[in-house]
Coordinates of C-alpha atoms and ligand atoms in Angstrom, one line a residue:
M1 CA -22.7 65.7 -27.9
F2 CA -21.4 63.1 -25.2
G3 CA -18.0 61.7 -26.5
E4 CA -16.3 60.1 -23.5
S5 CA -14.3 57.6 -24.4
F6 CA -14.8 53.7 -23.2
A7 CA -11.6 54.1 -20.7
E8 CA -13.7 57.4 -19.3
A9 CA -17.2 56.0 -19.7
W10 CA -16.0 52.8 -17.6
A11 CA -14.3 54.8 -15.0
A12 CA -17.2 56.7 -14.5
R13 CA -19.1 53.7 -14.6
Y14 CA -17.1 51.7 -12.2
G15 CA -14.7 54.3 -10.2
A16 CA -11.8 52.6 -11.8
P17 CA -10.0 52.3 -15.1
P18 CA -10.3 49.2 -17.1
T19 CA -7.8 46.8 -17.3
A20 CA -8.4 46.7 -21.1
D21 CA -9.3 49.1 -23.8
F22 CA -11.9 48.5 -26.6
P23 CA -12.4 52.0 -27.8
E24 CA -15.2 51.0 -30.3
L25 CA -17.2 50.5 -27.2
G26 CA -16.9 53.8 -25.8
P27 CA -20.5 54.7 -27.5
F28 CA -22.4 51.6 -25.5
L29 CA -20.9 52.5 -22.0
R30 CA -21.6 56.5 -22.4
H31 CA -25.7 56.1 -22.2
R32 CA -27.1 58.7 -19.6
S33 CA -30.7 59.5 -19.4
V34 CA -31.3 63.0 -21.0
R35 CA -34.4 64.6 -19.8
A36 CA -33.3 68.5 -21.6
F37 CA -33.9 68.3 -25.3
S38 CA -32.7 70.8 -27.9
D39 CA -35.6 72.3 -30.2
R40 CA -33.5 70.6 -33.2
P41 CA -36.0 68.4 -35.1
V42 CA -35.6 64.4 -35.6
S43 CA -36.5 63.8 -39.7
E44 CA -39.3 61.4 -39.9
E45 CA -36.3 59.5 -42.0
L46 CA -34.1 58.8 -38.8
I47 CA -37.1 58.1 -37.0
S48 CA -37.9 55.4 -39.3
A49 CA -34.5 54.0 -39.6
L50 CA -34.7 53.8 -35.8
V51 CA -37.9 52.2 -35.8
G52 CA -36.3 50.1 -37.9
A53 CA -33.5 49.0 -35.6
A54 CA -35.8 48.5 -33.0
Q55 CA -37.7 45.9 -35.4
S56 CA -34.2 44.2 -35.5
A57 CA -34.0 43.2 -32.6
S58 CA -34.5 39.5 -31.1
T59 CA -38.2 38.5 -30.3
S60 CA -39.7 35.5 -29.1
S61 CA -40.2 33.1 -31.2
N62 CA -40.7 35.8 -34.1
L63 CA -43.7 36.5 -32.5
Q64 CA -43.4 40.4 -32.4
L65 CA -45.3 41.2 -29.3
Y66 CA -45.1 44.2 -29.0
S67 CA -46.1 47.8 -30.8
M68 CA -45.1 51.8 -30.3
V69 CA -47.2 54.6 -30.6
S70 CA -45.7 57.8 -31.4
V71 CA -47.1 61.0 -29.9
Q72 CA -46.4 64.0 -31.8
D73 CA -49.9 65.7 -31.2
R74 CA -49.2 68.6 -28.7
A75 CA -52.2 68.6 -26.7
L76 CA -52.4 64.8 -26.6
R77 CA -48.9 65.0 -25.6
A78 CA -49.8 67.4 -22.6
K79 CA -53.3 65.0 -21.6
L80 CA -50.7 62.0 -21.8
N81 CA -48.3 64.3 -19.4
E82 CA -51.1 64.5 -16.8
F83 CA -51.2 60.6 -16.6
T84 CA -47.5 59.8 -16.3
S85 CA -46.7 62.0 -13.1
N86 CA -46.2 65.7 -15.1
Q87 CA -42.7 65.0 -16.2
S88 CA -41.6 67.9 -18.3
Q89 CA -39.7 65.7 -20.5
V90 CA -42.7 64.0 -21.7
T91 CA -44.1 67.6 -23.5
T92 CA -40.7 68.7 -24.4
A93 CA -39.1 66.0 -26.3
P94 CA -39.3 66.1 -29.8
W95 CA -40.4 62.4 -30.2
F96 CA -42.6 60.5 -27.7
F97 CA -43.1 56.3 -28.1
A98 CA -45.6 55.0 -26.5
F99 CA -43.9 51.2 -26.1
C100 CA -46.6 48.6 -26.0
A101 CA -47.0 44.8 -25.1
D102 CA -49.2 43.5 -27.3
H103 CA -51.1 40.5 -27.8
S104 CA -54.1 42.0 -30.3
R105 CA -52.4 41.8 -33.1
L106 CA -51.9 38.2 -32.7
R107 CA -55.1 37.5 -31.1
L108 CA -56.5 39.2 -34.8
A109 CA -53.9 36.8 -37.0
A110 CA -55.0 33.9 -34.8
S111 CA -59.1 34.5 -35.4
G112 CA -60.8 31.3 -36.0
S113 CA -58.6 29.3 -34.5
E114 CA -57.4 29.0 -30.8
A115 CA -55.1 31.0 -29.2
D116 CA -54.9 29.1 -25.5
N117 CA -51.5 30.0 -24.6
L118 CA -51.4 33.5 -24.9
D119 CA -53.8 33.5 -21.5
Y120 CA -50.7 32.2 -19.5
E121 CA -48.6 34.7 -17.9
D122 CA -45.5 33.7 -19.6
Y123 CA -47.0 35.4 -22.7
F124 CA -47.1 38.5 -20.9
L125 CA -43.6 38.4 -20.1
M126 CA -43.2 37.5 -23.5
A127 CA -44.7 40.7 -24.7
V128 CA -43.1 42.9 -21.9
V129 CA -39.7 41.0 -23.0
D130 CA -39.9 41.8 -26.5
A131 CA -41.0 45.7 -26.1
A132 CA -38.2 46.5 -23.6
L133 CA -35.6 44.5 -26.4
A134 CA -37.3 46.9 -29.2
A135 CA -37.1 50.1 -27.1
E136 CA -33.2 49.4 -26.0
R137 CA -32.1 48.6 -29.4
M138 CA -34.1 51.9 -30.5
T139 CA -32.1 53.8 -27.4
V140 CA -28.3 52.5 -28.4
T141 CA -29.1 53.2 -31.8
A142 CA -30.3 56.8 -31.1
E143 CA -27.3 57.3 -29.0
A144 CA -25.2 56.3 -31.8
M145 CA -26.8 59.1 -33.7
G146 CA -26.3 61.7 -31.7
L147 CA -29.7 61.7 -29.6
G148 CA -30.2 60.9 -26.2
V149 CA -33.6 59.1 -24.8
C150 CA -35.4 58.7 -21.4
Y151 CA -37.7 56.0 -20.3
I152 CA -40.9 56.9 -18.7
G153 CA -42.1 54.0 -16.7
A154 CA -44.9 56.2 -15.3
L155 CA -46.8 55.5 -18.4
R156 CA -48.0 52.6 -16.1
N157 CA -49.3 54.8 -13.6
N158 CA -52.6 54.9 -14.9
P159 CA -53.0 51.8 -17.7
A160 CA -56.8 52.8 -18.1
A161 CA -56.7 56.4 -19.2
V162 CA -53.4 56.0 -21.2
A163 CA -55.2 53.0 -23.2
D164 CA -58.1 55.3 -23.5
L165 CA -56.4 58.4 -24.5
L166 CA -53.9 56.3 -27.0
G167 CA -57.1 53.9 -28.0
F168 CA -55.1 50.9 -27.2
P169 CA -57.9 47.7 -28.1
D170 CA -58.2 45.0 -25.2
G171 CA -54.6 43.1 -25.3
V172 CA -52.4 46.1 -25.2
F173 CA -50.8 47.7 -22.5
G174 CA -48.3 50.2 -21.8
V175 CA -45.3 49.1 -20.7
F176 CA -43.3 52.5 -20.8
G177 CA -42.5 55.6 -22.8
L178 CA -39.8 56.3 -24.5
C179 CA -38.6 60.7 -24.9
L180 CA -36.2 61.4 -27.8
G181 CA -34.5 63.9 -29.3
Y182 CA -31.2 65.8 -29.5
P183 CA -29.7 66.9 -26.4
A184 CA -30.3 70.3 -24.6
E185 CA -27.0 72.2 -25.5
Q186 CA -27.1 73.0 -21.6
C187 CA -27.6 69.3 -21.0
D188 CA -25.2 68.2 -18.5
A189 CA -26.8 64.6 -17.7
A190 CA -23.5 62.8 -16.2
I191 CA -22.8 58.8 -16.6
K192 CA -24.2 57.6 -13.2
P193 CA -22.0 54.7 -11.8
R194 CA -23.3 51.0 -11.6
L195 CA -22.7 48.1 -9.0
H196 CA -19.3 46.3 -9.2
Q197 CA -19.3 43.4 -11.8
D198 CA -19.3 41.3 -8.6
A199 CA -22.3 42.4 -7.6
I200 CA -24.7 41.6 -10.9
W201 CA -22.2 38.9 -12.2
F202 CA -21.6 35.5 -11.0
R203 CA -20.2 32.4 -12.0
E204 CA -21.2 29.1 -12.2
R205 CA -23.8 29.6 -9.4
Y206 CA -25.7 32.4 -7.5
D207 CA -23.5 34.3 -5.4
A208 CA -25.2 37.1 -3.3
K209 CA -22.1 39.3 -3.1
I210 CA -24.3 42.8 -3.0
G211 CA -21.3 45.3 -2.3
V212 CA -23.7 48.5 -1.5
E213 CA -21.6 50.0 0.9
E214 CA -18.9 50.7 -1.6
Y215 CA -21.6 51.5 -4.5
N216 CA -23.3 53.7 -1.7
A217 CA -19.7 55.7 -1.5
R218 CA -19.1 55.9 -5.3
M219 CA -23.1 57.2 -5.7
A220 CA -22.5 59.7 -2.8
K221 CA -19.6 61.6 -5.1
F222 CA -22.2 61.4 -7.9
Y223 CA -24.7 63.0 -6.2
K224 CA -22.8 65.9 -4.9
S225 CA -21.4 66.1 -8.4
Q226 CA -25.5 66.5 -9.4
S227 CA -26.0 68.9 -6.6
Q228 CA -28.3 66.2 -4.9
D229 CA -27.9 65.7 -1.1
P230 CA -24.6 62.9 -0.7
T231 CA -25.9 62.4 2.4
V232 CA -28.8 60.1 1.5
T233 CA -27.2 56.9 0.5
W234 CA -28.5 54.8 -2.7
S235 CA -29.6 52.2 -0.8
Q236 CA -32.2 54.4 1.6
R237 CA -33.1 56.0 -1.8
S238 CA -33.6 52.6 -3.4
L239 CA -36.0 51.5 0.0
R240 CA -38.0 54.6 -0.5
R241 CA -38.8 53.6 -4.1
L242 CA -40.4 50.9 -2.1
E243 CA -42.7 52.8 -0.2
K244 CA -46.5 52.5 -1.0
K245 CA -47.0 55.6 -1.6
Y246 CA -44.2 55.5 -4.8
M247 CA -46.6 52.7 -6.3
S248 CA -47.9 55.7 -7.9
G249 CA -51.3 53.8 -9.1
R250 CA -49.6 51.4 -10.5
E251 CA -51.0 48.6 -7.4
V252 CA -54.0 48.5 -10.2
I253 CA -51.6 46.5 -13.0
K254 CA -52.5 43.2 -12.1
A255 CA -56.4 44.0 -11.7
W256 CA -55.9 46.0 -14.6
L257 CA -54.0 42.9 -17.0
E258 CA -57.3 40.4 -15.7
K259 CA -59.7 42.9 -17.1
T260 CA -58.1 43.3 -20.0
G261 CA -57.6 39.8 -20.9
F262 CA -54.1 39.9 -20.6
V263 CA -53.6 37.3 -17.7
R264 CA -56.2 34.7 -17.7
R265 CA -54.6 31.7 -16.1
Ligands
FMN301 C1 -38.2 51.1 -17.6 C2 -37.7 52.4 -17.0 C3 -38.4 53.4 -16.8 C4 -38.3 54.9 -16.2 N1 -39.0 55.8 -16.0 C5 -38.5 56.8 -15.9 C6 -39.7 58.0 -15.3 O1 -40.5 57.9 -15.6 N2 -39.0 59.2 -15.5 C7 -37.4 59.5 -15.6 O2 -37.1 60.6 -15.6 N3 -36.7 58.1 -15.8 C8 -37.0 57.2 -15.9 N4 -36.2 56.2 -16.1 C9 -34.7 56.2 -16.2 C10 -34.0 55.6 -15.1 O3 -34.2 56.6 -13.7 C11 -32.7 56.1 -15.4 O4 -32.5 55.1 -16.5 C12 -31.5 55.4 -14.0 O5 -31.5 56.4 -12.8 C13 -30.1 55.2 -14.3 O6 -29.5 56.7 -14.8 P1 -29.2 56.8 -16.6 O7 -30.1 56.1 -17.5 O8 -28.9 57.9 -16.6 O9 -27.8 55.7 -16.6 C14 -36.7 54.9 -16.5 C15 -35.6 53.7 -17.2 C16 -36.1 52.6 -17.5 C17 -35.4 51.6 -17.5

């Protein structure tokens, strides 16, 4: 449904045309989050292929420290939505996956022998990175098949309630959700501009060139095109996200990870 070429997608990201064209890369630059889905079903076979793609992602030491729980039951989805800030896409997406950092499986596999290293924060990070890589590979593959996705970080708003609802054992933590389906016909999700590359790609040594003013100006145009207030800049919006009220319950995560044995050292 979204068909921008590489050059068009590049221009939307950076506000200027690319210096070289790579037509086959168009699909990888035209991502946007989709929050309105059509009723068109997504077959179990396609979903299984997407899970295969997710599992094809690199994974630290092949430990595969992640799991995903798909939630199709409507009542369960509605309940889940209560714990994820009531975002309509959580209930309307044809498929919803809870992506989890998972130490539980390895602990079981290692039963009878020491699994000391799992207690360190690095192994928690590994599991989160694994989950993110798998989800993003699922995303890229799904988008190549004409589907749209929306990540749901709000899955972390209430770790205890989500764990209870989805039956997570200790050592399983819901990192984010992923809504997935064909975009609705009227879905007008647009490619969102990103910071210029010199704000995030440094050569040889880190260089704190942030380039925010120019980005604020480009984002203002984007907000206007999306009927959002262009006078509130990207910087201001980003700072607001750092206000305490936006923790949305996630301030309990550290205690939760310690309680459920995820991080002990
Ligand atoms: C880990 C993660 C969590 C996110 N959580 C949410 C969410 O709870 N709700 C939502 O509408 N979008 C969520 N998003 C989508 C981001 O808002 C979106 O990716 C960002 O604004 C950039 O827009 P784009 O994806 O359209 O390029 C999340 C994205 C990521 C990567």
